[in-house]
CSV table of C-alpha atoms and ligand atoms in Angstrom, one decimal:
chain,number,residue,atom,x,y,z
U,1,MET,CA,72.6,98.3,104.9
U,2,GLU,CA,75.6,99.2,102.6
U,3,ARG,CA,78.4,96.7,103.0
U,4,LEU,CA,81.9,97.7,104.0
U,5,ILE,CA,84.8,95.5,102.7
U,6,PHE,CA,88.6,95.9,103.2
U,7,HIS,CA,91.1,94.2,100.8
U,8,VAL,CA,94.5,93.8,102.4
U,9,ASP,CA,97.3,92.9,100.1
U,10,VAL,CA,101.0,92.5,101.0
U,11,ASN,CA,103.3,94.5,98.8
U,12,SER,CA,105.7,92.3,96.8
U,13,ALA,CA,105.0,89.6,99.4
U,14,PHE,CA,107.7,87.0,98.8
U,15,LEU,CA,110.4,89.6,98.4
U,16,SER,CA,109.3,91.5,101.5
U,17,TRP,CA,109.1,88.4,103.6
U,18,THR,CA,112.5,87.2,102.5
U,19,SER,CA,113.8,90.7,103.3
U,20,VAL,CA,112.4,90.6,106.8
U,21,LYS,CA,114.2,87.4,107.5
U,22,ARG,CA,117.5,88.7,106.0
U,23,LEU,CA,117.2,91.8,108.2
U,24,GLN,CA,116.7,89.6,111.3
U,25,ASN,CA,120.0,87.9,110.3
U,26,GLY,CA,121.9,91.1,109.8
U,27,LEU,CA,121.8,90.9,106.0
U,28,SER,CA,120.8,93.7,103.6
U,29,ASP,CA,117.3,94.7,102.6
U,30,LEU,CA,116.4,93.3,99.2
U,31,ARG,CA,113.7,95.8,98.7
U,32,LEU,CA,116.3,98.6,98.2
U,33,VAL,CA,118.3,96.9,95.4
U,34,PRO,CA,117.5,95.1,92.1
U,35,SER,CA,116.6,91.7,93.4
U,36,VAL,CA,114.2,88.8,92.7
U,37,ILE,CA,112.9,85.7,94.5
U,38,GLY,CA,113.2,82.6,92.3
U,39,GLY,CA,115.3,79.8,91.1
U,40,GLU,CA,117.2,77.4,93.3
U,41,SER,CA,120.0,78.3,95.6
U,42,GLY,CA,123.3,78.7,93.8
U,43,THR,CA,121.9,78.0,90.3
U,44,ARG,CA,120.6,80.1,87.5
U,45,SER,CA,117.6,77.9,86.7
U,46,GLY,CA,114.0,78.5,87.7
U,47,ILE,CA,111.6,81.5,87.1
U,48,VAL,CA,111.2,84.9,88.8
U,49,LEU,CA,108.4,84.6,91.5
U,50,ALA,CA,108.7,88.2,92.8
U,51,LYS,CA,110.8,91.3,92.1
U,52,SER,CA,111.8,94.4,93.9
U,53,ILE,CA,110.8,97.9,92.8
U,54,PRO,CA,114.4,98.7,91.7
U,55,ALA,CA,114.4,95.5,89.6
U,56,LYS,CA,111.4,96.8,87.7
U,57,GLN,CA,113.6,99.5,86.2
U,58,PHE,CA,115.5,96.7,84.4
U,59,ARG,CA,112.2,95.5,82.9
U,60,ILE,CA,112.5,92.3,84.8
U,61,GLU,CA,109.1,90.5,84.8
U,62,THR,CA,107.5,88.0,87.0
U,63,ALA,CA,107.4,84.4,85.6
U,64,GLU,CA,110.3,84.9,83.2
U,65,PRO,CA,113.4,82.7,83.6
U,66,VAL,CA,116.0,83.8,86.2
U,67,SER,CA,118.7,83.5,83.5
U,68,LEU,CA,116.9,86.1,81.3
U,69,ALA,CA,116.5,88.4,84.3
U,70,LEU,CA,120.3,88.1,85.0
U,71,ARG,CA,121.1,89.1,81.4
U,72,LYS,CA,118.9,92.2,81.9
U,73,CYS,CA,120.7,93.1,85.1
U,74,PRO,CA,124.0,91.3,85.8
U,75,SER,CA,124.2,92.6,89.4
U,76,LEU,CA,120.7,91.3,90.2
U,77,VAL,CA,120.5,89.6,93.6
U,78,VAL,CA,118.7,86.2,93.4
U,79,GLU,CA,117.3,84.6,96.5
U,80,PRO,CA,115.5,81.2,96.6
U,81,PRO,CA,111.9,81.2,98.0
U,82,ASP,CA,111.3,80.0,101.6
U,83,PHE,CA,107.8,78.8,101.7
U,84,GLN,CA,107.8,77.6,105.3
U,85,TRP,CA,108.8,81.2,106.3
U,86,TYR,CA,106.2,82.6,103.9
U,87,ARG,CA,103.4,80.6,105.6
U,88,GLN,CA,104.5,82.0,109.0
U,89,CYS,CA,104.4,85.6,107.6
U,90,SER,CA,101.1,84.9,106.0
U,91,LYS,CA,99.5,83.6,109.2
U,92,ALA,CA,100.9,86.5,111.2
U,93,PHE,CA,99.4,89.3,109.1
U,94,LYS,CA,96.1,87.4,108.8
U,95,ASP,CA,95.9,87.0,112.5
U,96,ILE,CA,96.2,90.8,112.9
U,97,CYS,CA,93.5,91.3,110.3
U,98,ARG,CA,91.3,88.7,112.1
U,99,SER,CA,91.5,90.7,115.4
U,100,TYR,CA,89.6,93.6,113.7
U,101,ALA,CA,87.2,91.9,111.3
U,102,PRO,CA,84.1,89.8,112.0
U,103,ALA,CA,84.9,87.6,108.9
U,104,VAL,CA,88.1,87.1,107.0
U,105,GLU,CA,88.4,85.5,103.6
U,106,GLU,CA,91.8,84.1,102.8
U,107,TYR,CA,92.0,85.0,99.1
U,108,SER,CA,95.6,83.9,98.6
U,109,ILE,CA,98.8,83.6,100.6
U,110,ASP,CA,99.2,87.4,100.7
U,111,GLU,CA,95.7,88.7,100.3
U,112,VAL,CA,92.6,88.8,102.5
U,113,PHE,CA,89.1,90.3,102.3
U,114,LEU,CA,87.7,91.6,105.6
U,115,ASP,CA,84.0,92.0,106.0
U,116,MET,CA,83.7,95.1,108.2
U,117,THR,CA,80.0,95.6,107.6
U,118,GLY,CA,78.2,96.7,110.8
U,119,THR,CA,81.4,97.5,112.7
U,120,ASN,CA,80.7,101.3,112.7
U,121,ARG,CA,79.8,101.1,116.4
U,122,ILE,CA,83.3,99.9,117.2
U,123,TYR,CA,85.2,101.6,114.3
U,124,PRO,CA,83.4,104.8,113.3
U,125,ASP,CA,86.0,105.8,110.8
U,126,PRO,CA,86.9,103.0,108.3
U,127,VAL,CA,89.9,104.9,106.8
U,128,LYS,CA,91.4,105.4,110.3
U,129,THR,CA,90.9,101.7,111.1
U,130,ALA,CA,92.6,100.7,107.8
U,131,TYR,CA,95.6,102.9,108.7
U,132,GLU,CA,95.7,101.3,112.1
U,133,ILE,CA,95.7,97.7,110.6
U,134,LYS,CA,98.3,98.7,108.0
U,135,ASP,CA,100.6,100.4,110.5
U,136,ARG,CA,100.3,97.5,113.0
U,137,ILE,CA,101.4,95.0,110.3
U,138,LYS,CA,104.3,97.3,109.4
U,139,ASN,CA,105.5,97.9,112.9
U,140,GLU,CA,105.0,94.5,114.4
U,141,LEU,CA,105.9,92.3,111.3
U,142,GLY,CA,108.2,94.6,109.3
U,143,PHE,CA,106.5,94.5,105.9
U,144,THR,CA,104.0,96.8,104.2
U,145,VAL,CA,100.5,96.2,102.8
U,146,ASN,CA,98.0,98.1,100.7
U,147,ILE,CA,94.4,98.3,102.0
U,148,GLY,CA,91.5,99.0,99.6
U,149,ILE,CA,88.1,100.0,101.0
U,150,GLY,CA,84.8,99.7,99.2
U,151,PRO,CA,81.2,98.6,99.4
U,152,ASN,CA,82.0,95.2,97.8
U,153,LYS,CA,84.9,92.9,97.1
U,154,LEU,CA,85.4,94.1,93.5
U,155,LEU,CA,85.7,97.8,94.5
U,156,ALA,CA,87.8,97.0,97.6
U,157,LYS,CA,90.3,95.0,95.5
U,158,MET,CA,90.4,97.6,92.7
U,159,ALA,CA,91.1,100.3,95.4
U,160,GLY,CA,93.9,98.1,96.8
U,161,ASP,CA,95.6,98.1,93.4
U,162,PHE,CA,95.9,101.9,93.2
U,163,GLU,CA,99.2,103.5,94.1
U,164,LYS,CA,101.6,101.1,96.0
U,165,PRO,CA,103.2,100.5,98.5
U,166,ASP,CA,102.1,101.1,102.0
U,167,LYS,CA,98.9,103.0,101.1
U,168,VAL,CA,95.2,103.1,102.0
U,169,HIS,CA,92.7,103.9,99.2
U,170,THR,CA,88.9,104.1,99.1
U,171,LEU,CA,86.6,103.3,96.2
U,172,PHE,CA,83.1,104.1,97.2
U,173,ARG,CA,80.2,104.2,94.7
U,174,ASP,CA,80.3,108.0,94.3
U,175,GLU,CA,84.1,107.8,93.6
U,176,ILE,CA,83.7,105.3,90.6
U,177,PRO,CA,83.5,107.9,87.8
U,178,ALA,CA,86.6,109.8,89.0
U,179,LYS,CA,88.8,107.0,90.3
U,180,MET,CA,87.9,103.9,88.2
U,181,TRP,CA,86.4,105.0,84.9
U,182,PRO,CA,89.5,106.7,83.5
U,183,LEU,CA,91.5,103.5,83.8
U,184,PRO,CA,92.2,101.2,80.8
U,185,VAL,CA,89.8,98.2,80.7
U,186,ARG,CA,92.8,95.9,81.3
U,187,ASP,CA,92.9,97.2,84.9
U,188,LEU,CA,89.3,96.0,85.6
U,189,LEU,CA,89.3,93.0,87.8
U,190,TYR,CA,88.4,89.8,85.9
U,191,CYS,CA,89.1,91.5,82.5
U,192,GLY,CA,91.9,89.4,81.1
U,193,LYS,CA,94.3,90.3,78.3
U,194,SER,CA,92.3,88.7,75.5
U,195,SER,CA,89.0,90.3,76.7
U,196,ALA,CA,90.8,93.7,76.8
U,197,GLU,CA,92.1,93.2,73.3
U,198,ARG,CA,88.6,92.4,72.0
U,199,LEU,CA,87.1,95.4,73.8
U,200,ASN,CA,89.8,97.6,72.2
U,201,ASN,CA,89.0,96.2,68.8
U,202,GLY,CA,85.4,97.2,69.4
U,203,GLY,CA,86.5,100.8,70.3
U,204,ILE,CA,86.2,100.5,74.1
U,205,TYR,CA,89.4,101.5,75.8
U,206,THR,CA,88.5,102.8,79.3
U,207,ILE,CA,86.5,101.2,82.1
U,208,GLY,CA,84.1,104.2,81.8
U,209,GLU,CA,83.5,103.5,78.1
U,210,LEU,CA,82.7,99.9,79.1
U,211,ALA,CA,80.4,101.0,81.9
U,212,ASN,CA,78.4,103.3,79.6
U,213,ALA,CA,78.4,101.0,76.5
U,214,ASN,CA,75.2,99.7,75.1
U,215,LEU,CA,74.6,96.4,76.7
U,216,ASP,CA,73.3,94.7,73.6
U,217,ASP,CA,76.3,95.8,71.5
U,218,LEU,CA,78.5,94.6,74.3
U,219,LYS,CA,76.9,91.2,74.4
U,220,LYS,CA,77.5,90.9,70.6
U,221,LEU,CA,81.1,91.8,71.1
U,222,MET,CA,81.9,89.8,74.3
U,223,GLY,CA,79.2,87.1,74.3
U,224,GLU,CA,76.0,86.9,76.3
U,225,LYS,CA,77.5,86.2,79.8
U,226,GLY,CA,80.8,87.9,79.3
U,227,GLY,CA,79.2,91.1,78.1
U,228,GLU,CA,76.8,91.2,81.0
U,229,PHE,CA,79.5,90.5,83.6
U,230,LEU,CA,82.0,93.0,82.3
U,231,HIS,CA,79.3,95.7,82.1
U,232,ARG,CA,78.3,95.0,85.7
U,233,PHE,CA,81.8,95.1,87.0
U,234,ALA,CA,82.6,98.3,85.1
U,235,ASN,CA,79.7,99.8,87.0
U,236,GLY,CA,81.1,98.6,90.3
U,237,GLU,CA,78.5,95.9,91.0
U,238,ASP,CA,79.5,92.8,92.8
U,239,THR,CA,77.3,90.9,95.3
U,240,SER,CA,79.7,88.0,96.2
U,241,GLU,CA,80.0,87.5,99.9
U,242,VAL,CA,83.2,87.4,102.1
U,243,THR,CA,83.4,83.7,102.9
U,244,GLU,CA,85.8,82.0,105.2
U,245,GLU,CA,86.4,78.6,103.7
U,246,TYR,CA,89.3,76.2,104.1
U,247,GLY,CA,90.0,72.5,104.5
U,248,ASP,CA,92.9,70.4,105.4
U,249,ALA,CA,93.3,66.6,105.8
U,250,LYS,CA,91.5,66.5,109.1
U,251,SER,CA,88.8,69.1,108.9
U,252,TYR,CA,86.4,71.0,106.5
U,253,SER,CA,84.9,74.2,107.6
U,254,ILE,CA,82.9,77.2,106.3
U,255,VAL,CA,81.9,80.5,107.9
U,256,THR,CA,79.8,83.2,106.5
U,257,THR,CA,78.7,86.6,107.7
U,258,GLU,CA,75.4,88.2,106.7
U,259,GLU,CA,74.6,91.8,105.8
U,260,GLU,CA,72.0,91.9,108.5
U,261,ASP,CA,72.2,90.6,112.0
U,262,ILE,CA,70.9,87.1,112.5
U,263,SER,CA,68.3,87.1,115.4
U,264,ASP,CA,66.0,84.2,114.9
U,265,TYR,CA,66.4,80.4,114.6
U,266,GLU,CA,64.5,80.2,111.3
U,267,ARG,CA,66.9,82.4,109.5
U,268,ALA,CA,69.9,80.9,111.3
U,269,ASP,CA,68.8,77.4,110.3
U,270,ARG,CA,68.5,78.4,106.7
U,271,ILE,CA,72.0,79.9,106.6
U,272,LEU,CA,73.3,76.8,108.4
U,273,LEU,CA,71.7,74.6,105.7
U,274,GLU,CA,73.3,76.5,102.9
U,275,LEU,CA,76.7,76.3,104.6
U,276,THR,CA,76.2,72.6,105.3
U,277,ASP,CA,75.4,71.9,101.6
U,278,ARG,CA,78.6,73.7,100.5
U,279,VAL,CA,80.9,72.2,103.1
U,280,SER,CA,79.6,68.7,102.9
U,281,LYS,CA,79.8,68.8,99.1
U,282,ARG,CA,83.6,69.2,99.5
U,283,LEU,CA,83.6,66.3,102.0
U,284,ARG,CA,81.8,64.1,99.5
U,285,ARG,CA,83.9,65.2,96.6
U,286,ASP,CA,87.0,63.9,98.5
U,287,GLY,CA,85.2,60.7,99.5
U,288,MET,CA,85.4,61.5,103.2
U,289,ARG,CA,83.0,61.3,106.2
U,290,THR,CA,83.0,63.3,109.4
U,291,THR,CA,82.8,61.9,112.9
U,292,CYS,CA,82.7,65.2,114.8
U,293,ILE,CA,80.6,68.3,113.9
U,294,SER,CA,81.1,71.8,115.4
U,295,VAL,CA,79.1,75.0,115.1
U,296,THR,CA,80.5,78.4,115.8
U,297,VAL,CA,78.7,81.7,116.3
U,298,ARG,CA,80.1,85.2,116.6
U,299,TYR,CA,78.3,88.1,118.3
U,300,LEU,CA,78.3,91.8,117.4
U,301,ASP,CA,81.2,92.4,119.8
U,302,PHE,CA,83.2,89.6,118.1
U,303,LYS,CA,82.9,87.2,121.0
U,304,THR,CA,82.9,83.7,119.6
U,305,ARG,CA,81.4,80.5,120.9
U,306,SER,CA,81.5,76.9,119.6
U,307,HIS,CA,79.9,73.6,120.5
U,308,GLN,CA,80.8,70.3,119.0
U,309,LYS,CA,79.4,66.8,119.0
U,310,LYS,CA,81.1,63.4,118.4
U,311,LEU,CA,79.1,61.0,116.2
U,312,ASP,CA,78.6,57.3,116.8
U,313,GLU,CA,78.7,56.7,113.0
U,314,PRO,CA,80.6,58.7,110.4
U,315,THR,CA,78.4,60.6,107.9
U,316,ASP,CA,78.6,62.6,104.7
U,317,ILE,CA,74.8,63.3,104.4
U,318,SER,CA,73.9,67.0,104.3
U,319,LEU,CA,70.5,66.6,106.2
U,320,GLU,CA,72.1,64.5,109.0
U,321,ILE,CA,74.8,67.1,109.4
U,322,HIS,CA,72.3,69.9,109.3
U,323,GLU,CA,70.1,68.2,111.9
U,324,ILE,CA,73.1,68.0,114.3
U,325,GLY,CA,74.2,71.5,113.5
U,326,LYS,CA,70.7,72.8,114.5
U,327,GLN,CA,70.9,71.0,117.8
U,328,LEU,CA,74.4,72.4,118.5
U,329,LEU,CA,73.1,75.9,117.6
U,330,ARG,CA,70.3,75.7,120.1
U,331,GLY,CA,72.8,74.6,122.7
U,332,LEU,CA,75.0,77.6,122.4
U,333,TRP,CA,72.7,80.4,121.3
U,334,ASP,CA,69.4,81.8,122.7
U,335,GLY,CA,67.9,82.5,119.3
U,336,LYS,CA,67.6,86.2,120.1
U,337,THR,CA,71.0,87.9,120.8
U,338,PRO,CA,72.0,89.2,117.3
U,339,LEU,CA,74.7,87.3,115.5
U,340,ARG,CA,77.1,88.5,112.9
U,341,LEU,CA,78.4,85.1,111.8
U,342,ILE,CA,77.7,81.4,111.8
U,343,GLY,CA,80.1,78.6,110.9
U,344,ILE,CA,80.1,74.9,110.7
U,345,ALA,CA,83.1,72.5,110.7
U,346,LEU,CA,83.3,68.9,109.9
U,347,ASN,CA,86.2,67.5,112.0
U,348,ASP,CA,87.9,64.2,112.5
U,349,VAL,CA,87.2,63.1,109.0
U,350,THR,CA,87.9,59.6,107.8
U,351,LYS,CA,88.2,58.0,104.4
U,352,ASP,CA,85.2,55.6,104.6
U,353,ASP,CA,84.5,53.6,101.5
U,354,VAL,CA,82.5,50.8,103.3
U,355,THR,CA,78.9,51.9,103.3
U,356,GLN,CA,77.8,51.5,106.8
U,357,LEU,CA,74.4,49.7,107.0
U,358,SER,CA,72.1,50.2,109.8
U,359,LEU,CA,70.3,47.3,111.5
U,360,PHE,CA,67.0,48.9,110.5
U,361,PRO,CA,66.1,48.5,106.8
U,362,GLU,CA,64.0,51.7,106.7
U,363,ASP,CA,67.1,53.7,107.9
U,364,ASN,CA,69.0,52.3,105.0
U,365,ALA,CA,66.4,53.3,102.5
U,366,ARG,CA,66.1,56.7,104.0
U,367,ARG,CA,69.9,57.2,103.9
U,368,GLU,CA,69.9,56.1,100.3
U,369,LYS,CA,67.2,58.6,99.4
U,370,ARG,CA,69.1,61.4,101.2
U,371,ARG,CA,72.3,60.4,99.3
U,372,LYS,CA,70.4,60.8,96.0
U,373,ILE,CA,69.3,64.3,97.0
U,374,ASP,CA,72.9,65.2,97.9
U,375,LYS,CA,74.1,64.0,94.6
U,376,THR,CA,71.5,66.1,92.7
U,377,MET,CA,72.4,69.1,94.8
U,378,ASP,CA,76.1,68.7,94.2
U,379,ASP,CA,75.5,68.4,90.4
U,380,ILE,CA,73.4,71.6,90.4
U,381,LEU,CA,76.0,73.5,92.5
U,382,ASP,CA,78.7,72.3,90.1
U,383,ARG,CA,76.8,73.5,87.0
U,384,PHE,CA,75.3,76.7,88.2
U,385,GLY,CA,77.3,77.9,91.2
U,386,LYS,CA,76.5,78.5,94.8
U,387,GLY,CA,73.8,81.1,94.3
U,388,SER,CA,71.7,78.8,92.1
U,389,LEU,CA,69.9,76.8,94.7
U,390,LYS,CA,68.1,77.6,97.9
U,391,ARG,CA,67.0,74.3,99.4
U,392,GLY,CA,63.8,74.5,101.5
U,393,SER,CA,64.2,72.8,104.9
U,394,GLY,CA,61.0,71.0,104.0
U,395,LEU,CA,62.4,69.2,101.0
U,396,GLU,CA,62.9,66.0,102.7
U,397,LYS,CA,61.1,65.5,106.0
U,398,LYS,CA,60.9,61.8,106.4
O,1,MG,MG1,100.4,91.1,97.0
């Protein structure tokens, strides 16, 4: 099944969000005048965090000192950032997105990826759905977004960067030659300034020239890995998943959706193991242990169910967490009704530096062995990334 991904990006986020608050207080709309967010209240210090479209005409740039921006445009309005308000705005638009999408990846404070794969039964027309999301955010929250639609994250994000603000764009595979290939290589996602310069020096200026370049020549120019990746991206290939992943002081969690429905325990257990490895790695990295594990499933109609279990003893061991996760999964799902999403959360975490010893020596030996396996897994994940390792459930049975 071809995937369907939306990228939702708030237009000039900090500036828009501050404007919304100003309008609520009867003040003017900063989006209509040369203005920036940055610095500290009443001073000229600090850097420009965001700028209005009229400010762009004065060649004011993000990350330059506010004092320099004021020299370029003496009438510039400078407002300090309000991060507490920004977090509220961020949550509000993400909540609207979440009500449409089976899985939402929080890419940054003002960007999300929505995995809409398999939603055609509910939303037959993706472009119409994107307009609905965009307009709801605008009408209910007072700021605009761009939505890019594509078969993967790369193309969705590229599409979202086309003409702004308040627009919906598509970039499906058959649109790549017309919409993406004429752009300069610098506009390709993941192609930084120095890579673009090196490509230009090698006579490659557009994304199309990059896509159609000889791969061996490209590797000579950009290095083995760099050449391969850029070539792949220029051809619109990207297999990375939309993954919900976040952690705060009290909880670590991860959720993933699959391209195909999940409708048997074997496959579900395997996905759960992968998620467990990734989320418990973060737990171990922070030197934490969990005392409450919860598993969440989401059905095709977006109905969500969770079960949780409190533990007698805190743990950071993947296989123990996975074992409990499997039990929870069986308690809340029949193993047949198709699922779109599985998630696991490690809650009520504690800093636990005293190694808890069991009364039974064989338990201790087994835990030690499991810890060694986790350590090896973590090292491999660190070195080669998350796609590098698929642990068989039979690796450690004892
Ligand atoms: Mg943005």
